[in-house]
Amino acid sequence: MQAPKYQSLKDHVYDYIAQKIQDGTLLPNQKINEAEICRKLDISRTPTREALFQLTSDNLLDYLPRRGFTVKAFDPKKKLDYSRIIGSLDALAATLAVEHLEETDLAKMEELVHKMDQDIEEHNFSEYHRDQYHFHEIYIYKCQNEILIETLNSLKNSFIRQSYLSEDRQRLTMVLKEVNKEHRTILELFRKKDAEKLDCALKYHWRIIDTEML
């Protein structure tokens, strides 16, 4: 696997591991095999270690000297704390983006909502994770506040992966159907440019993702 053009080797490793954590390939408390990552990505140990320490700093991994890196497991209280913070910041991004979204942005969000329906029906939860991430990413990147964007990306890297890991596929399907209804509501509020209701809807949206999945 080659690193994308213009992306540093460290960032390439970071994104590769973060995606594996977020889609459930790497599970909480699982040990990271550095040698395997180096072989898989055809990258030396130095950028791999740099990425692993960055992932530790961003709360995706734990590190113990002489024992290496493991995927960080969150307790329910931390999940709730993260969801409240993300909900407030995501709502802020939405209200800032209201006047900057174009019809093409709204059309893409609508396309993703339909795609998420399909993901849920097919029990393709990894694909659902990617699609919902892109849904929120569209308006976040239109908020015109770089610090807010960077903060949300960092927080979501740590939190979102925790929200779609469940052995009860029937319950997970039911919950995600309700969550996708929230996506439809959010999209409609963007079309109406109703910033006040968007603020409330997104705070609720993040709360239901967390509390329903515990």
mmCIF file of C-alpha atoms in Angstrom:
data_model
loop_
_atom_site.group_PDB
_atom_site.id
_atom_site.type_symbol
_atom_site.label_atom_id
_atom_site.label_comp_id
_atom_site.label_asym_id
_atom_site.label_seq_id
_atom_site.Cartn_x
_atom_site.Cartn_y
_atom_site.Cartn_z
ATOM 1 C CA MET A 1 0.000 0.000 0.000
ATOM 2 C CA GLN A 2 1.498 3.300 -1.089
ATOM 3 C CA ALA A 3 1.020 6.581 0.745
ATOM 4 C CA PRO A 4 -1.203 9.106 -1.075
ATOM 5 C CA LYS A 5 0.635 11.898 -2.841
ATOM 6 C CA TYR A 6 1.482 14.884 -0.606
ATOM 7 C CA GLN A 7 0.727 12.936 2.609
ATOM 8 C CA SER A 8 3.614 12.381 5.017
ATOM 9 C CA LEU A 9 4.563 8.812 5.881
ATOM 10 C CA LYS A 10 3.616 9.400 9.506
ATOM 11 C CA ASP A 11 0.163 10.675 8.502
ATOM 12 C CA HIS A 12 -0.289 7.736 6.149
ATOM 13 C CA VAL A 13 0.389 5.283 8.988
ATOM 14 C CA TYR A 14 -1.807 7.311 11.350
ATOM 15 C CA ASP A 15 -4.780 7.222 8.955
ATOM 16 C CA TYR A 16 -4.294 3.514 8.253
ATOM 17 C CA ILE A 17 -4.343 2.556 11.932
ATOM 18 C CA ALA A 18 -7.114 4.995 12.849
ATOM 19 C CA GLN A 19 -9.343 3.538 10.134
ATOM 20 C CA LYS A 20 -8.678 -0.002 11.373
ATOM 21 C CA ILE A 21 -9.687 1.098 14.864
ATOM 22 C CA GLN A 22 -12.763 2.962 13.702
ATOM 23 C CA ASP A 23 -14.126 0.168 11.528
ATOM 24 C CA GLY A 24 -13.622 -2.448 14.251
ATOM 25 C CA THR A 25 -10.751 -4.359 12.626
ATOM 26 C CA LEU A 26 -8.623 -3.438 15.641
ATOM 27 C CA LEU A 27 -10.568 -3.954 18.863
ATOM 28 C CA PRO A 28 -10.248 -2.360 22.319
ATOM 29 C CA ASN A 29 -7.221 -3.690 24.265
ATOM 30 C CA GLN A 30 -5.790 -5.377 21.155
ATOM 31 C CA LYS A 31 -2.010 -5.106 20.818
ATOM 32 C CA ILE A 32 -0.645 -3.259 17.790
ATOM 33 C CA ASN A 33 1.795 -5.291 15.703
ATOM 34 C CA GLU A 34 4.356 -2.687 14.586
ATOM 35 C CA ALA A 35 6.343 -5.073 12.397
ATOM 36 C CA GLU A 36 3.231 -6.153 10.531
ATOM 37 C CA ILE A 37 2.236 -2.524 9.880
ATOM 38 C CA CYS A 38 5.707 -1.723 8.562
ATOM 39 C CA ARG A 39 5.519 -4.700 6.192
ATOM 40 C CA LYS A 40 1.953 -3.989 5.118
ATOM 41 C CA LEU A 41 2.628 -0.339 4.295
ATOM 42 C CA ASP A 42 6.237 -0.855 3.188
ATOM 43 C CA ILE A 43 7.314 1.866 5.616
ATOM 44 C CA SER A 44 10.240 2.046 8.031
ATOM 45 C CA ARG A 45 9.920 1.875 11.796
ATOM 46 C CA THR A 46 10.525 5.601 12.431
ATOM 47 C CA PRO A 47 7.345 7.071 10.847
ATOM 48 C CA THR A 48 5.380 4.107 12.190
ATOM 49 C CA ARG A 49 6.496 4.874 15.746
ATOM 50 C CA GLU A 50 5.791 8.575 15.249
ATOM 51 C CA ALA A 51 2.257 7.736 14.135
ATOM 52 C CA LEU A 52 1.718 5.364 17.067
ATOM 53 C CA PHE A 53 2.769 7.990 19.588
ATOM 54 C CA GLN A 54 0.509 10.528 17.877
ATOM 55 C CA LEU A 55 -2.386 8.079 18.092
ATOM 56 C CA THR A 56 -1.578 7.673 21.789
ATOM 57 C CA SER A 57 -1.616 11.441 22.240
ATOM 58 C CA ASP A 58 -4.999 11.541 20.484
ATOM 59 C CA ASN A 59 -6.429 8.902 22.866
ATOM 60 C CA LEU A 60 -6.811 6.105 20.338
ATOM 61 C CA LEU A 61 -3.991 3.988 21.794
ATOM 62 C CA ASP A 62 -2.394 3.217 25.137
ATOM 63 C CA TYR A 63 1.371 2.810 25.484
ATOM 64 C CA LEU A 64 3.332 0.925 28.120
ATOM 65 C CA PRO A 65 7.140 0.828 27.963
ATOM 66 C CA ARG A 66 8.472 -2.591 26.903
ATOM 67 C CA ARG A 67 4.921 -3.808 26.306
ATOM 68 C CA GLY A 68 4.045 -1.648 23.317
ATOM 69 C CA PHE A 69 0.815 -0.110 22.046
ATOM 70 C CA THR A 70 -2.744 -1.337 22.523
ATOM 71 C CA VAL A 71 -6.084 0.008 21.331
ATOM 72 C CA LYS A 72 -7.573 2.225 23.998
ATOM 73 C CA ALA A 73 -10.859 1.140 25.584
ATOM 74 C CA PHE A 74 -13.214 3.844 26.865
ATOM 75 C CA ASP A 75 -15.453 3.458 29.882
ATOM 76 C CA PRO A 76 -19.132 4.543 29.624
ATOM 77 C CA LYS A 77 -18.522 7.804 31.543
ATOM 78 C CA LYS A 78 -15.825 8.881 29.083
ATOM 79 C CA LYS A 79 -18.082 8.005 26.154
ATOM 80 C CA LEU A 80 -20.799 10.210 27.585
ATOM 81 C CA ASP A 81 -18.344 13.051 28.234
ATOM 82 C CA TYR A 82 -17.029 12.854 24.678
ATOM 83 C CA SER A 83 -20.512 12.757 23.157
ATOM 84 C CA ARG A 84 -21.584 15.904 25.009
ATOM 85 C CA ILE A 85 -18.510 17.827 23.932
ATOM 86 C CA ILE A 86 -18.727 16.670 20.331
ATOM 87 C CA GLY A 87 -22.454 17.411 20.230
ATOM 88 C CA SER A 88 -21.919 20.993 21.305
ATOM 89 C CA LEU A 89 -19.026 21.586 18.894
ATOM 90 C CA ASP A 90 -20.747 19.822 16.008
ATOM 91 C CA ALA A 91 -23.834 21.959 16.592
ATOM 92 C CA LEU A 92 -21.662 25.077 16.548
ATOM 93 C CA ALA A 93 -20.101 24.006 13.244
ATOM 94 C CA ALA A 94 -23.562 23.417 11.780
ATOM 95 C CA THR A 95 -24.866 26.840 12.755
ATOM 96 C CA LEU A 96 -21.751 28.489 11.317
ATOM 97 C CA ALA A 97 -22.100 26.514 8.080
ATOM 98 C CA VAL A 98 -25.778 27.248 7.436
ATOM 99 C CA GLU A 99 -25.140 30.212 5.147
ATOM 100 C CA HIS A 100 -22.225 28.583 3.325
ATOM 101 C CA LEU A 101 -23.695 25.256 2.186
ATOM 102 C CA GLU A 102 -24.451 25.049 -1.521
ATOM 103 C CA GLU A 103 -27.094 22.945 -3.240
ATOM 104 C CA THR A 104 -24.408 20.468 -4.292
ATOM 105 C CA ASP A 105 -23.480 19.997 -0.620
ATOM 106 C CA LEU A 106 -27.088 19.341 0.341
ATOM 107 C CA ALA A 107 -27.511 16.927 -2.574
ATOM 108 C CA LYS A 108 -24.442 14.976 -1.446
ATOM 109 C CA MET A 109 -25.768 14.820 2.122
ATOM 110 C CA GLU A 110 -29.085 13.493 0.822
ATOM 111 C CA GLU A 111 -27.258 10.890 -1.242
ATOM 112 C CA LEU A 112 -25.365 9.777 1.862
ATOM 113 C CA VAL A 113 -28.583 9.454 3.879
ATOM 114 C CA HIS A 114 -29.968 7.066 1.247
ATOM 115 C CA LYS A 115 -26.658 5.206 1.161
ATOM 116 C CA MET A 116 -26.763 4.785 4.952
ATOM 117 C CA ASP A 117 -30.222 3.226 4.660
ATOM 118 C CA GLN A 118 -28.684 0.666 2.320
ATOM 119 C CA ASP A 119 -25.702 0.105 4.636
ATOM 120 C CA ILE A 120 -28.036 -0.611 7.541
ATOM 121 C CA GLU A 121 -30.203 -3.035 5.566
ATOM 122 C CA GLU A 122 -27.096 -4.913 4.443
ATOM 123 C CA HIS A 123 -25.591 -4.874 7.965
ATOM 124 C CA ASN A 124 -22.542 -3.173 6.463
ATOM 125 C CA PHE A 125 -21.700 -1.237 9.604
ATOM 126 C CA SER A 126 -18.154 -0.334 8.581
ATOM 127 C CA GLU A 127 -19.513 1.325 5.437
ATOM 128 C CA TYR A 128 -22.185 3.051 7.526
ATOM 129 C CA HIS A 129 -19.467 4.453 9.737
ATOM 130 C CA ARG A 130 -17.647 5.920 6.747
ATOM 131 C CA ASP A 131 -20.825 7.347 5.215
ATOM 132 C CA GLN A 132 -22.051 9.020 8.390
ATOM 133 C CA TYR A 133 -18.585 10.487 8.916
ATOM 134 C CA HIS A 134 -18.711 12.017 5.422
ATOM 135 C CA PHE A 135 -22.246 13.323 6.047
ATOM 136 C CA HIS A 136 -21.109 15.394 9.022
ATOM 137 C CA GLU A 137 -17.812 16.272 7.363
ATOM 138 C CA ILE A 138 -19.608 18.148 4.551
ATOM 139 C CA TYR A 139 -20.991 20.901 6.762
ATOM 140 C CA ILE A 140 -18.138 20.874 9.267
ATOM 141 C CA TYR A 141 -15.695 21.825 6.521
ATOM 142 C CA LYS A 142 -18.024 24.681 5.514
ATOM 143 C CA CYS A 143 -18.051 26.277 8.979
ATOM 144 C CA GLN A 144 -15.017 28.462 8.122
ATOM 145 C CA ASN A 145 -13.362 27.918 11.502
ATOM 146 C CA GLU A 146 -10.141 25.929 11.201
ATOM 147 C CA ILE A 147 -9.620 25.490 14.945
ATOM 148 C CA LEU A 148 -13.131 24.088 15.326
ATOM 149 C CA ILE A 149 -12.568 21.708 12.413
ATOM 150 C CA GLU A 150 -9.280 20.420 13.842
ATOM 151 C CA THR A 151 -10.763 19.993 17.321
ATOM 152 C CA LEU A 152 -13.770 18.053 16.041
ATOM 153 C CA ASN A 153 -11.620 15.777 13.899
ATOM 154 C CA SER A 154 -9.414 14.931 16.866
ATOM 155 C CA LEU A 155 -12.343 14.269 19.196
ATOM 156 C CA LYS A 156 -14.232 12.186 16.655
ATOM 157 C CA ASN A 157 -11.197 10.015 15.967
ATOM 158 C CA SER A 158 -11.294 9.039 19.629
ATOM 159 C CA PHE A 159 -15.026 8.666 20.022
ATOM 160 C CA ILE A 160 -16.869 7.562 16.900
ATOM 161 C CA ARG A 161 -15.215 4.155 16.721
ATOM 162 C CA GLN A 162 -16.748 3.349 20.110
ATOM 163 C CA SER A 163 -20.313 3.937 18.919
ATOM 164 C CA TYR A 164 -20.800 1.211 16.327
ATOM 165 C CA LEU A 165 -19.220 -1.793 18.016
ATOM 166 C CA SER A 166 -21.929 -4.183 19.127
ATOM 167 C CA GLU A 167 -22.390 -7.941 19.031
ATOM 168 C CA ASP A 168 -26.186 -7.498 18.985
ATOM 169 C CA ARG A 169 -26.652 -6.854 15.265
ATOM 170 C CA GLN A 170 -30.440 -6.667 15.502
ATOM 171 C CA ARG A 171 -30.308 -3.983 18.162
ATOM 172 C CA LEU A 172 -27.556 -2.119 16.319
ATOM 173 C CA THR A 173 -29.679 -2.143 13.153
ATOM 174 C CA MET A 174 -32.661 -0.746 15.046
ATOM 175 C CA VAL A 175 -30.596 2.010 16.660
ATOM 176 C CA LEU A 176 -28.896 3.065 13.426
ATOM 177 C CA LYS A 177 -32.248 3.339 11.674
ATOM 178 C CA GLU A 178 -33.312 5.831 14.332
ATOM 179 C CA VAL A 179 -29.994 7.666 14.022
ATOM 180 C CA ASN A 180 -30.398 7.958 10.256
ATOM 181 C CA LYS A 181 -33.816 9.526 10.797
ATOM 182 C CA GLU A 182 -31.899 12.185 12.698
ATOM 183 C CA HIS A 183 -29.676 12.691 9.643
ATOM 184 C CA ARG A 184 -32.805 13.350 7.562
ATOM 185 C CA THR A 185 -34.023 15.898 10.089
ATOM 186 C CA ILE A 186 -30.631 17.613 10.142
ATOM 187 C CA LEU A 187 -30.597 17.819 6.342
ATOM 188 C CA GLU A 188 -34.074 19.331 6.275
ATOM 189 C CA LEU A 189 -33.066 21.967 8.824
ATOM 190 C CA PHE A 190 -30.062 22.865 6.691
ATOM 191 C CA ARG A 191 -32.394 23.337 3.719
ATOM 192 C CA LYS A 192 -34.561 25.636 5.852
ATOM 193 C CA LYS A 193 -31.461 27.407 7.235
ATOM 194 C CA ASP A 194 -32.907 27.041 10.730
ATOM 195 C CA ALA A 195 -29.771 27.509 12.853
ATOM 196 C CA GLU A 196 -31.608 27.444 16.188
ATOM 197 C CA LYS A 197 -33.267 24.082 15.567
ATOM 198 C CA LEU A 198 -30.069 22.713 14.060
ATOM 199 C CA ASP A 199 -28.252 23.473 17.293
ATOM 200 C CA CYS A 200 -30.815 21.478 19.280
ATOM 201 C CA ALA A 201 -31.052 18.642 16.745
ATOM 202 C CA LEU A 202 -27.316 18.002 16.610
ATOM 203 C CA LYS A 203 -26.869 18.037 20.374
ATOM 204 C CA TYR A 204 -29.685 15.505 20.597
ATOM 205 C CA HIS A 205 -28.240 13.508 17.703
ATOM 206 C CA TRP A 206 -24.940 12.965 19.511
ATOM 207 C CA ARG A 207 -26.687 12.175 22.783
ATOM 208 C CA ILE A 208 -28.828 9.429 21.236
ATOM 209 C CA ILE A 209 -25.835 7.830 19.491
ATOM 210 C CA ASP A 210 -24.042 7.475 22.797
ATOM 211 C CA THR A 211 -26.806 6.574 25.250
ATOM 212 C CA GLU A 212 -28.531 4.130 22.906
ATOM 213 C CA MET A 213 -25.336 2.225 22.194
ATOM 214 C CA LEU A 214 -24.226 1.675 25.789
#
